[in-house]
XYZ file of C-alpha atoms in Angstrom:
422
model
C 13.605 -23.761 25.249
C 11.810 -22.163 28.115
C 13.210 -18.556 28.884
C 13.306 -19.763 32.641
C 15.189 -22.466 31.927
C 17.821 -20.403 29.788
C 18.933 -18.294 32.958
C 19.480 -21.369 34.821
C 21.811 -23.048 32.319
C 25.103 -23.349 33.699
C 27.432 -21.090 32.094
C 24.622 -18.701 31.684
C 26.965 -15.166 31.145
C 27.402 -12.307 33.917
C 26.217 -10.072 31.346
C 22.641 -11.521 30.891
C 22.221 -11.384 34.803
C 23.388 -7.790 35.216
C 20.942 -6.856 32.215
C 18.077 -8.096 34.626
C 19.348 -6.445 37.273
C 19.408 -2.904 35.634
C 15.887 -3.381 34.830
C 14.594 -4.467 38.022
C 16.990 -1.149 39.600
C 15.172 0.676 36.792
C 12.045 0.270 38.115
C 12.708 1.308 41.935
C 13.084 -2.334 43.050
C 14.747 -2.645 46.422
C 13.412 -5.952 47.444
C 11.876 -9.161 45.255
C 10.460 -12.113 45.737
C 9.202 -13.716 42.367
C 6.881 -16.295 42.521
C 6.795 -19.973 41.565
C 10.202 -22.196 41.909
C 12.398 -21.636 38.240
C 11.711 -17.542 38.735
C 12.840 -17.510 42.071
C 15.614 -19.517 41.894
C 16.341 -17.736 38.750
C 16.916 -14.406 41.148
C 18.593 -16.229 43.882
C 21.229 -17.103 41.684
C 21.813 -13.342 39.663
C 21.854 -11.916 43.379
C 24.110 -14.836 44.704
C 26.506 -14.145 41.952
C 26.289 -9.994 42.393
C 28.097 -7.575 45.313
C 25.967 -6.839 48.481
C 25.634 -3.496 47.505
C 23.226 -4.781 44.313
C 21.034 -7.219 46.483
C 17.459 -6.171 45.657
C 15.757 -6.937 48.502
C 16.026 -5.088 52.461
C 14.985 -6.665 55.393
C 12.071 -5.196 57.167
C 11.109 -2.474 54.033
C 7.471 -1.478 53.759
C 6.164 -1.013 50.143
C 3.190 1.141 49.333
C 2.264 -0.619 45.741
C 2.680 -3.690 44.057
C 4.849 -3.700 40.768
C 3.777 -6.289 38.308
C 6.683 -6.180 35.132
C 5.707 -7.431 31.687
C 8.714 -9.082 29.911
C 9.112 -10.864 26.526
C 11.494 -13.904 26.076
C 14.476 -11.755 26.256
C 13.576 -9.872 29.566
C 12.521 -6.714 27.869
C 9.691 -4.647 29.193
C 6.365 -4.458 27.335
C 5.208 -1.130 27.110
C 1.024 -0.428 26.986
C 0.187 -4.063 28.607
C -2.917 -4.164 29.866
C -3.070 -5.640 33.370
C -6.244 -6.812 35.714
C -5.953 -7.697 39.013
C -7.604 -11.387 40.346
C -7.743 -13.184 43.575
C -6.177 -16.714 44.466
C -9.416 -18.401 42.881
C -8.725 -16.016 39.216
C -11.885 -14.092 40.103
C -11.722 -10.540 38.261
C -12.012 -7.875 41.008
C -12.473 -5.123 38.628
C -8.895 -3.484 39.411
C -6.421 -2.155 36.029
C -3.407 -0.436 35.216
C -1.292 -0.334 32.124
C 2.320 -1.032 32.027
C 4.248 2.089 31.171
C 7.436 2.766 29.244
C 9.369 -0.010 31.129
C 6.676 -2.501 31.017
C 6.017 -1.822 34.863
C 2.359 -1.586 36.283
C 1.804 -0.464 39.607
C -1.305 -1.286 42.187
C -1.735 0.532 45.290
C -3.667 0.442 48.245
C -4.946 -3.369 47.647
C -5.629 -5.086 51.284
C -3.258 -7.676 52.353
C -4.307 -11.066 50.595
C -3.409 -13.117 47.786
C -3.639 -11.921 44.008
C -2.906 -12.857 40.750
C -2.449 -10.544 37.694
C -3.449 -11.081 33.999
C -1.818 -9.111 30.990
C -3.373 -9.412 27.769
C -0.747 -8.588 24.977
C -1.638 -9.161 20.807
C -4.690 -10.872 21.720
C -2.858 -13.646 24.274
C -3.197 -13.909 27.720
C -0.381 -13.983 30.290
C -1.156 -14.463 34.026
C 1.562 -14.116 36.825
C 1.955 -16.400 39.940
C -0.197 -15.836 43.053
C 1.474 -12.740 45.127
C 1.037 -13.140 48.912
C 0.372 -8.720 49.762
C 1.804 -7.712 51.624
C 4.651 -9.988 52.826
C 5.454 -10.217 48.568
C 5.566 -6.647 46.447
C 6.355 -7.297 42.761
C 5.243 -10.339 40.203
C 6.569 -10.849 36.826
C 4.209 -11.934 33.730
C 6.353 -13.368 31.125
C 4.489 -12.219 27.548
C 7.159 -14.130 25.413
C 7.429 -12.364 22.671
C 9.359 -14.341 19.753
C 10.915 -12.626 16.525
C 8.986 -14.242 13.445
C 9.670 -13.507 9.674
C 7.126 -14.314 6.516
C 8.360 -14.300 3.225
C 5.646 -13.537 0.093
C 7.739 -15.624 -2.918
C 5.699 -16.056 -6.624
C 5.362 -19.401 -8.289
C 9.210 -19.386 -9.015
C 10.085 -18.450 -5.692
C 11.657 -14.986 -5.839
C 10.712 -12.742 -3.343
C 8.051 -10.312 -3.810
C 8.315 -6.337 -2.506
C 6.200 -4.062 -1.168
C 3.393 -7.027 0.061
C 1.130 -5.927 2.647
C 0.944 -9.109 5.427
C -1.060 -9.085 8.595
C -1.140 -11.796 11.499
C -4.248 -13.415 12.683
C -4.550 -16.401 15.418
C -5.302 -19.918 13.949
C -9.039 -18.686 15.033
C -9.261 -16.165 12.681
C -8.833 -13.385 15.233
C -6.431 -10.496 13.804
C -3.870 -9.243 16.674
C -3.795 -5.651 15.086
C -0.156 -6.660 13.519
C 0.736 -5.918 9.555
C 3.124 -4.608 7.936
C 4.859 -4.437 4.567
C 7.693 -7.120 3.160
C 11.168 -5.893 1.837
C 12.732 -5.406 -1.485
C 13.113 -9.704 -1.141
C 9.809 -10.725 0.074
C 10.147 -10.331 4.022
C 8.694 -9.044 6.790
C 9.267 -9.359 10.398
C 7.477 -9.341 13.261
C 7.522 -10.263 17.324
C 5.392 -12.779 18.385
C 4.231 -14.253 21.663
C 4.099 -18.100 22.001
C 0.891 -19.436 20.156
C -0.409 -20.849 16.889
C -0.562 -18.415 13.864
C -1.254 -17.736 10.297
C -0.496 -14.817 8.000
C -2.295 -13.052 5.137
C -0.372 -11.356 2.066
C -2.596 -8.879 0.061
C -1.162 -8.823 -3.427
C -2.828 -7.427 -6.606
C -6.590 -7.658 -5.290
C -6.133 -11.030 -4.034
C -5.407 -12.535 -0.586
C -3.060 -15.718 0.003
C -2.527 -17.655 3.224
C 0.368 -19.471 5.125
C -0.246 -22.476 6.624
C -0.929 -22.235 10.479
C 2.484 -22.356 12.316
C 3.296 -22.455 15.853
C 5.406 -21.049 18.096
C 8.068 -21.489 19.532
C 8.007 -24.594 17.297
C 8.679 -22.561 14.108
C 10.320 -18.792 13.330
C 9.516 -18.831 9.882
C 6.524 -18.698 7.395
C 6.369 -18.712 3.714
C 3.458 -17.412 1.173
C 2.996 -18.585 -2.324
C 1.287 -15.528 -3.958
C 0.015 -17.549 -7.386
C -0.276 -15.690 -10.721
C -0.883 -15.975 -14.258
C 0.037 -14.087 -17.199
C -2.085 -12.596 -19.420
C -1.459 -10.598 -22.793
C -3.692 -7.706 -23.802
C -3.414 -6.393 -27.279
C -4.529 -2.853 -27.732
C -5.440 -2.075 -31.818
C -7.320 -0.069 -34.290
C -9.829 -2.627 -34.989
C -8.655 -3.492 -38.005
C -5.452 -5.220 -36.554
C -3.125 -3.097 -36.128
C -1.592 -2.838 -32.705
C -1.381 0.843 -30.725
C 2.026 1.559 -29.025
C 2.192 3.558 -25.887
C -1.611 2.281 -24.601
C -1.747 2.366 -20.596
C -3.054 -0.683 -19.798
C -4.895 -1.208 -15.860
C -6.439 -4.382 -14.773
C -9.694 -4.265 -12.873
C -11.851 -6.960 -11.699
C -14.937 -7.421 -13.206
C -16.892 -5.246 -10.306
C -14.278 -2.717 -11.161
C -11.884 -2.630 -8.713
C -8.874 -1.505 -9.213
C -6.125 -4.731 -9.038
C -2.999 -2.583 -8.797
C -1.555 -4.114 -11.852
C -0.690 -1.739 -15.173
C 1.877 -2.027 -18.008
C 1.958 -0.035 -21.603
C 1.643 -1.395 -24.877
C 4.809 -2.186 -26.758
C 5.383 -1.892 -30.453
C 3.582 -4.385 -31.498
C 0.598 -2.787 -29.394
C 1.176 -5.685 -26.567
C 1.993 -5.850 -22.837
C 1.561 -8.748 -20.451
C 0.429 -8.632 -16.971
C 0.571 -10.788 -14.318
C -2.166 -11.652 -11.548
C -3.368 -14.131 -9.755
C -6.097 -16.584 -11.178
C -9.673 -14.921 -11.572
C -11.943 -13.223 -14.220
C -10.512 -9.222 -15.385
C -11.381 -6.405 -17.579
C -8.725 -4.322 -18.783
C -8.505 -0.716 -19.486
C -6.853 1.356 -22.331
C -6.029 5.292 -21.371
C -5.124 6.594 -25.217
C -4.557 10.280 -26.388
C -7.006 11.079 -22.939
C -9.636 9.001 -23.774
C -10.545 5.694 -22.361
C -11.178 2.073 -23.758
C -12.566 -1.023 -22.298
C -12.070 -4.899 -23.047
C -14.530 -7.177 -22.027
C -14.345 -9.691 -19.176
C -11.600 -12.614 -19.221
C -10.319 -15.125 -17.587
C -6.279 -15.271 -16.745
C -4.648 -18.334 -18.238
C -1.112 -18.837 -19.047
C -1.109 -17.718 -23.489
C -4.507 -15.852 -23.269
C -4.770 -12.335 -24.843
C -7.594 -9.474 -24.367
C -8.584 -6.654 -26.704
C -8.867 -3.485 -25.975
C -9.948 -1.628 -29.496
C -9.145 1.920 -30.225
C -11.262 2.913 -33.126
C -8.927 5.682 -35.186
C -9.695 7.695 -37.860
C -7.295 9.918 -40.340
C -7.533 13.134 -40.619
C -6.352 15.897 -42.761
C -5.671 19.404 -41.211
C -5.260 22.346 -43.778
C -3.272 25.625 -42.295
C -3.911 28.786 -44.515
C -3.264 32.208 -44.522
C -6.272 34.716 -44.925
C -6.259 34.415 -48.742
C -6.396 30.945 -48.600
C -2.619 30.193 -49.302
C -1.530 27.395 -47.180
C 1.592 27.785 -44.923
C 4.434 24.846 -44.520
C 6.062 24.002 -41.054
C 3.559 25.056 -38.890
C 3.012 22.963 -35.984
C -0.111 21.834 -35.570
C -1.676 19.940 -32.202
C -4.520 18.089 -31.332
C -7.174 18.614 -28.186
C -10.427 17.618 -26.779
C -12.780 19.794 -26.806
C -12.474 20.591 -23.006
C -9.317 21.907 -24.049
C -6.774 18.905 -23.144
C -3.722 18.095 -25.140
C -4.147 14.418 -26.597
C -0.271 14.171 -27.337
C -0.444 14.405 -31.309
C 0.978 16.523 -33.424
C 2.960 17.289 -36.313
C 4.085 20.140 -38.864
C 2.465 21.129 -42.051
C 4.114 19.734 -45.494
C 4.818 21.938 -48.363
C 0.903 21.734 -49.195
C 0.076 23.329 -45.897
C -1.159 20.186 -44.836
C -0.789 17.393 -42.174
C -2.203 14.426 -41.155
C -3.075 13.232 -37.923
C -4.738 9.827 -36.444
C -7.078 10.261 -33.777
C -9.413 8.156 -32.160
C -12.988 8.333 -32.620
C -14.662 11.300 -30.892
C -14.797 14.921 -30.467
C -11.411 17.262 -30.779
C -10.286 20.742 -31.076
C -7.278 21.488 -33.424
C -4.799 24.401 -32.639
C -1.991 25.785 -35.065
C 0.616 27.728 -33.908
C 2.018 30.326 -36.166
C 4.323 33.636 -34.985
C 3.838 33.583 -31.708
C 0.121 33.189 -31.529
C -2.702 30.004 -31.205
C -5.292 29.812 -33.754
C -8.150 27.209 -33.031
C -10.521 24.905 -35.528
C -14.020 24.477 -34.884
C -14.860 21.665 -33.461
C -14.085 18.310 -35.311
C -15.744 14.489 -35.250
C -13.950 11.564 -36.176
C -14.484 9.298 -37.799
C -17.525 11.289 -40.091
C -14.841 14.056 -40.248
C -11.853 13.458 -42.488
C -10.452 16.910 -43.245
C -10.618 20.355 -41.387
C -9.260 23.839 -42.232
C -7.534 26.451 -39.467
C -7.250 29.937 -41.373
C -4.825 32.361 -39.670
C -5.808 36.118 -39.771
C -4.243 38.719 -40.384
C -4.387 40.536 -36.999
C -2.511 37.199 -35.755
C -5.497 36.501 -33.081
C -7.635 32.958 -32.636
C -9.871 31.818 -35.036
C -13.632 31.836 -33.416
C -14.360 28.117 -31.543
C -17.917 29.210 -30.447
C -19.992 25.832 -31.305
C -23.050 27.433 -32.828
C -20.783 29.438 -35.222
C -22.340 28.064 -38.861
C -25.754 28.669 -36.805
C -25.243 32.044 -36.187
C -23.893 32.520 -39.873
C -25.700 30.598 -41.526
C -27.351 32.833 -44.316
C -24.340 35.327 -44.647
C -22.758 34.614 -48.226
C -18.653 33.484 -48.379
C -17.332 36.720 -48.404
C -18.950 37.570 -45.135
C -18.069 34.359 -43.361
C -14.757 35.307 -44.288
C -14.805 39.166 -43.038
C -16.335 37.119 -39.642
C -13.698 34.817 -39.110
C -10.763 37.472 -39.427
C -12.660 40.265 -36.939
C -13.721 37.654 -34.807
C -10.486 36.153 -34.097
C -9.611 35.758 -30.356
C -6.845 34.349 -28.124
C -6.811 30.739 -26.670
């Protein structure tokens, strides 16, 4: 129904009327004359209906500016309107203000003649009647501004949070308007009167609504497709890796905001829309790719994590090994991988690790004592030697270089003086 046509219906309550009035007071109005035949009947009617002592308009006043008010559906002002000023024949005459907090624009010192005013609000254009300066001082544009709501649902329907939506025309032209649904899959926004569609950004992919118009509809719903898609992270050999981050990327890389871990059967499923992805595996601070696949519902990519077994030996100076010492594992940049363990009653313990590069630490009384430096899978056993002076064992890579040609018992005098701290 036409907003003008709402204040005329019979019954129409006091309250609505005196609402109007307050904003017309609000914005210095002591006379009005709206143009064109529902407005101004619309006013005759609130000021028929209201005390002298509220009529809006004085015989005889003089008025230095023309107001022009910007109001959506409900007769609120529109704040930051842009408004031009035309002649009778719509001609621009190269004349703007902007509606301030109360959705008022002002115009002064415009000869006497007859004008029309344009507001452009979220890429629509609203004009006003013709204004007749200066027997006639204030025009109203009517913006009509609806309340709209999109819902982003999956295939099954259920709502879907934290969606990023934004509005465009049924041209294609974005009216600077997104925002973000709820916790059940909606958003709201206000809308002038017009033919729209909406965008939903989910997971690297971009679904539509179908163009609706308003005020014809108030509601819009997205479908935002997916597919699951298993990806098995394991040793190779077949045996699956529990705790593996898993992030889907496209195949350019991009990041698809979609990750999961690995249960214990070294499997999580993710879900995203229809389209080609690589997956990647973060394990023990290493990464590992799968190759490039398709979703479809019962499909499974694999991410291998080559790992290797190793034995670590903790002894004492005189080569007596020590039990219960904990014993961790590091790249050799110095960052924890999240594995370790305690020696057995051999003064052993074993450890898998993934293929690479790693650093082994024991700790024992209070101080860190380091291994040299240790390659899997052509390494399957390493030694970490505390000294007696309870400092680090030496982690200096060209150690056996620099040593090369001293005999055992030398090597061994080296290691315990050359300790040093972590």
């Amino acid at each position: 129904m036409n907003p003008l046509q709402k204040i005329k219906q019979t019954g129409q309550s006091q309250v609505e009327y005196a609402l109007l009035l307050v904003l017309v007071a609000g914005i210095g109005v002591v006379g009005l004359t709206l143009l064109g035949p529902q407005i101004g009947d619309a006013f005759s009617r609130i000021t028929n209906q209201t005390p002298a002592e509220n009529e809006p308009t004085t015989q005889g006043e003089v008025h230095e500016a023309i107001l022009v008010t910007v109001m959506d559906y409900n007769y609120v002002g529109l704040a930051n309107v842009p408004i031009s000023v035309h002649d009778a024949a719509g001609q621009a005459l190269n004349i703007t203000s902007t509606t301030n907090s109360k959705g008022v624009a002002s115009f002064a010192e415009l000869p006497a003649g007859s004008y029309t005013f344009r507001g452009e609000y979220q890429e629509q254009i609203y004009w006003s009647g013709k204004l007749e300066w200066q027997n006639e001082w204030q025009t109203v544009i009517l913006a009509n501004k609806r309340p709209f709501t999109i819902q982003v649902v999956d295939s099954s329907s259920a709502g879907i949070a934290g969606v990023h939506v934004t509005v465009y025309t049924d041209e294609d032209e974005y009216l600077d308007l997104s925002g973000d649904t709820d916790e059940d899959g909606f958003v709201n926004f206000q809308l002038p009167e017009g033919a729209f569609k909406f965008r939903a950004e989910y997971h690297a992919a971009e679904y539509w609504s179908e163009t609706t118009e308003i005020p014809g509809s108030n509601t819009a719903f997205i479908t935002a497709q997916q597919q699951g898609i298993t990806v098995f992270a394991n040793n190779g050999h077949g045996a699956g890796i529990s705790g593996v981050g898993v992030y889907a990327f496209t195949p350019n890389g991009d990041y698809a905001g979609v990750h999961g871990e690995t249960d214990n059967t070294g499997r999580v499923t993710l879900y995203l829309p229809p389209g080609p992805y690589k997956f990647r595996g973060d394990h023990q601070a290493r990464e590992y790719w799968s190759g490039v696949v398709t979703t479809a519902n019962g499909k499974e990519a694999s991410i291998e994590i080559p790992e290797a077994t190793v034995r670590v030996y903790v002894v004492d100076d005189r080569e007596r090994p020590l039990k219960n010492i904990n014993v961790y594992a590091f790249t050799t940049d110095g960052e924890y991988i999240g594995v370790h363990d305690k020696t057995n009653n051999s003064g052993y313990v074993v450890l898998i690790l993934p293929a690479g590069e790693f650093k082994i630490r024991a700790d024992y009384r209070g101080d860190d004592y380091w291994s040299r430096r240790l390659e899997t899978p052509s390494q399957t056993e390493i030694t970490i030697k505390i000294g007696e002076d309870g400092e680090d064992d030496e982690d200096d890579n060209d150690y056996e270089d620099e040593h090369e040609d001293e005999d055992n018992e030398s090597n061994r005098g080296n290691n315990h003086n050359n300790n040093r701290d972590d």
